[in-house]
Amino acid sequence: EGEGVDALEAAEVRFTRFFNSSPMAIAALNDTGLVVRANPAFAKMFGQAAASGSVAIAEGLRDESREALRHALAAASRNQAGIPSVDAELTGENPRSVRLYVSADVSDGTGDSAILYGVDITDQRALEDQFAKSQKMQAIGNLAGGIAHDFNNVLTIITASVDFLLLNHRTGDPSFQDLLLIKQSANRAASLVRQLLAYSRRQTMRPKMLSLTDVIADMHLLLKRISGDLVKLERHHARDLWPVMADIGQFEQVITNLVQNARDAMVEGGTITIATRNVPEAELKGLGYGEMNEGDFVLVEVSDTGSGMPDEVAERIFEPFFTTKEIGKGTGLGLSMVYGIVKQSGGFIFVDSVMGKGTTFSIFLPRHTPSEAAMAKIEAGPTVVSPKADLSGTASILLVEDEDHVRAGNVRALKMRGYEVHEASSGVEALEVMEELGGKIDLVVSDVVMPEMDGPTLLREMRKTRPEMKFIFVSGYAEDAFAKNLPEGSKFGFLAKPFSLRDLAIAVKEMLDE
Ligand SMILES: Nc1ncnc2c1ncn2[C@@H]1O[C@H](COP(=O)(O)OP(=O)(O)OP(=O)(O)O)[C@@H](O)[C@H]1O
Ligand SMILES: [Mg+2]
């Protein structure tokens, strides 16, 4: 008989060990919903008061979750099987999401009526949310980017035609004012399109190695002008900031937009602080941004002491056209562009806002470790064409572009400057023209996206027989988007759409002089 008791004790000890060490919260409830027995994981999740049965479990839940739990417990008291689990939000200092499973406790005379199991799903939830959000941003980005790209082509035609008309109409001409208006409007449209392209990460990027401290210091006057007299502008730069690879013009737009928003959030005045510092990989975990987990980063923070924003707003600020400003005051594209630029630079952006206290935007850009060759190139500096430079030439140019109007405008611009211009409306035709002329072409200017044979394929084909042929690509897409379709180390020039006729002339001249 003694053996039977021992076995029973051993089983109980074993059971107690399972119960106590389970990572799942487990509790037995009586028919009033109070806890009769609970394991340590339960006490940790719901607090000691609930675990000891002195307060109802529902006390620790957010209102929306209480009703669902009540239903589940009622079902358990009816001995119902297969009760659906309940996802609930715990209140308290450190809010958690939990999934609760309720099952009826087949009466064993103990008076328990239900057993509750709980699993913490906070991290999983955060991951799901993040995933859903980035999918949504991507979908909107694709749509916006597609429209913007087509629009860009239309604008290129308008801009080129107006440029050309303006050359033949002097200030006194009756049409001059109208032409100027068309040009200004086209420029405005181009700037909207650029913001959309930036958001959808299809903007042309020319990344260079930058010290953000220098870039921000150089912007000081501009930023002062934007922030106005009521707002104090402060800067804190950590020493020896690591370099990053970024497009300087675009990074300036990021800062400008954040400062503009900060100013708008502080109508009565306040302080904008721009701070930079290095964030080594070891520090990332402690920051609690799950998406970022490896690599060294440079952090730029733009903080204001303004209105702050509620969570519903903070969740949507990066969506294109989301604005809380009056019609005519904001387009809602500022932060979309910021987001796209940061993402395209391989970085991350986070917002932290407290109503009535202020807002901080944190931008993390990956640290860049330059090679020695790259260092040497930076020392040498870029060549710049002065505004008065002679942009004429006599070289022979082959222009490849499938949009007739765009091509016609570009042909005209180059002929005017003395060049001999040949045209082709596709890659295939370009190869034919090249053969007809026996290769007597100094430079090919080609669109990237064309039917039949695209620009990169054309370059590869041409260089098979003429490896030294000079090439300029014209595109509304980012340079690196198609550079990867080319043999490594291929040399070519690049011109971003939309461009003015002057931009084209400069690019051609630079390439021919190389
Ligand atoms: N620093 C800030 N403080 C409080 N709210 C902000 C801040 N920055 C942005 N917001 C909110 O985010 C919204 C979206 O900002 P975003 O820059 O994308 O567009 P916008 O400023 O409204 O218009 P746009 O920049 O195109 O002129 C703003 O309308 C505002 O509600
Ligand atoms: Mg803005």
CSV table of N, CA, C and O in Angstrom, one decimal, residues 18 20 27 79 98 102 196 202 227 235 239 399 408 482:
chain,number,residue,atom,x,y,z
A,18,PHE,N,5.8,20.5,-13.6
A,18,PHE,CA,5.3,20.9,-15.0
A,18,PHE,C,4.5,22.2,-14.8
A,18,PHE,O,4.7,23.2,-15.6
A,20,ASN,N,4.4,24.5,-12.5
A,20,ASN,CA,5.2,25.7,-12.1
A,20,ASN,C,6.2,26.2,-13.1
A,20,ASN,O,6.4,27.4,-13.2
A,27,ALA,N,-4.3,28.9,-15.1
A,27,ALA,CA,-5.0,29.1,-13.8
A,27,ALA,C,-6.3,28.4,-13.9
A,27,ALA,O,-7.0,28.2,-14.9
A,79,ASN,N,-20.0,24.0,-20.0
A,79,ASN,CA,-19.3,22.8,-20.4
A,79,ASN,C,-19.1,22.7,-21.9
A,79,ASN,O,-19.0,21.6,-22.5
A,98,VAL,N,-2.0,39.2,-25.3
A,98,VAL,CA,-2.0,37.8,-24.9
A,98,VAL,C,-3.1,37.1,-25.6
A,98,VAL,O,-4.1,37.6,-26.0
A,102,VAL,N,-9.6,29.1,-23.1
A,102,VAL,CA,-10.5,28.8,-22.0
A,102,VAL,C,-11.0,27.4,-22.2
A,102,VAL,O,-11.5,27.1,-23.3
A,196,LEU,N,6.8,62.0,-55.4
A,196,LEU,CA,6.1,60.7,-55.5
A,196,LEU,C,7.2,59.6,-55.9
A,196,LEU,O,7.2,58.5,-55.4
A,202,ARG,N,11.8,55.2,-56.7
A,202,ARG,CA,12.3,55.0,-58.0
A,202,ARG,C,13.0,56.3,-58.5
A,202,ARG,O,13.2,56.6,-59.6
A,227,SER,N,12.7,77.8,-40.3
A,227,SER,CA,12.1,77.7,-39.0
A,227,SER,C,11.6,79.0,-38.5
A,227,SER,O,10.7,79.0,-37.6
A,235,ARG,N,21.8,72.6,-32.7
A,235,ARG,CA,22.5,71.5,-33.3
A,235,ARG,C,23.4,70.8,-32.3
A,235,ARG,O,24.1,71.5,-31.5
A,239,ARG,N,31.2,63.9,-32.0
A,239,ARG,CA,32.5,64.0,-32.7
A,239,ARG,C,32.7,62.7,-33.6
A,239,ARG,O,32.2,61.7,-33.3
A,399,LEU,N,20.6,59.3,-81.1
A,399,LEU,CA,19.6,59.5,-80.0
A,399,LEU,C,18.6,58.3,-80.1
A,399,LEU,O,17.9,58.2,-81.1
A,408,ALA,N,12.0,64.1,-80.6
A,408,ALA,CA,12.0,65.3,-81.5
A,408,ALA,C,12.6,66.5,-80.7
A,408,ALA,O,13.4,67.2,-81.2
A,482,PHE,N,18.9,49.9,-63.1
A,482,PHE,CA,19.3,49.1,-64.3
A,482,PHE,C,20.7,48.9,-64.4
A,482,PHE,O,21.1,48.0,-65.2
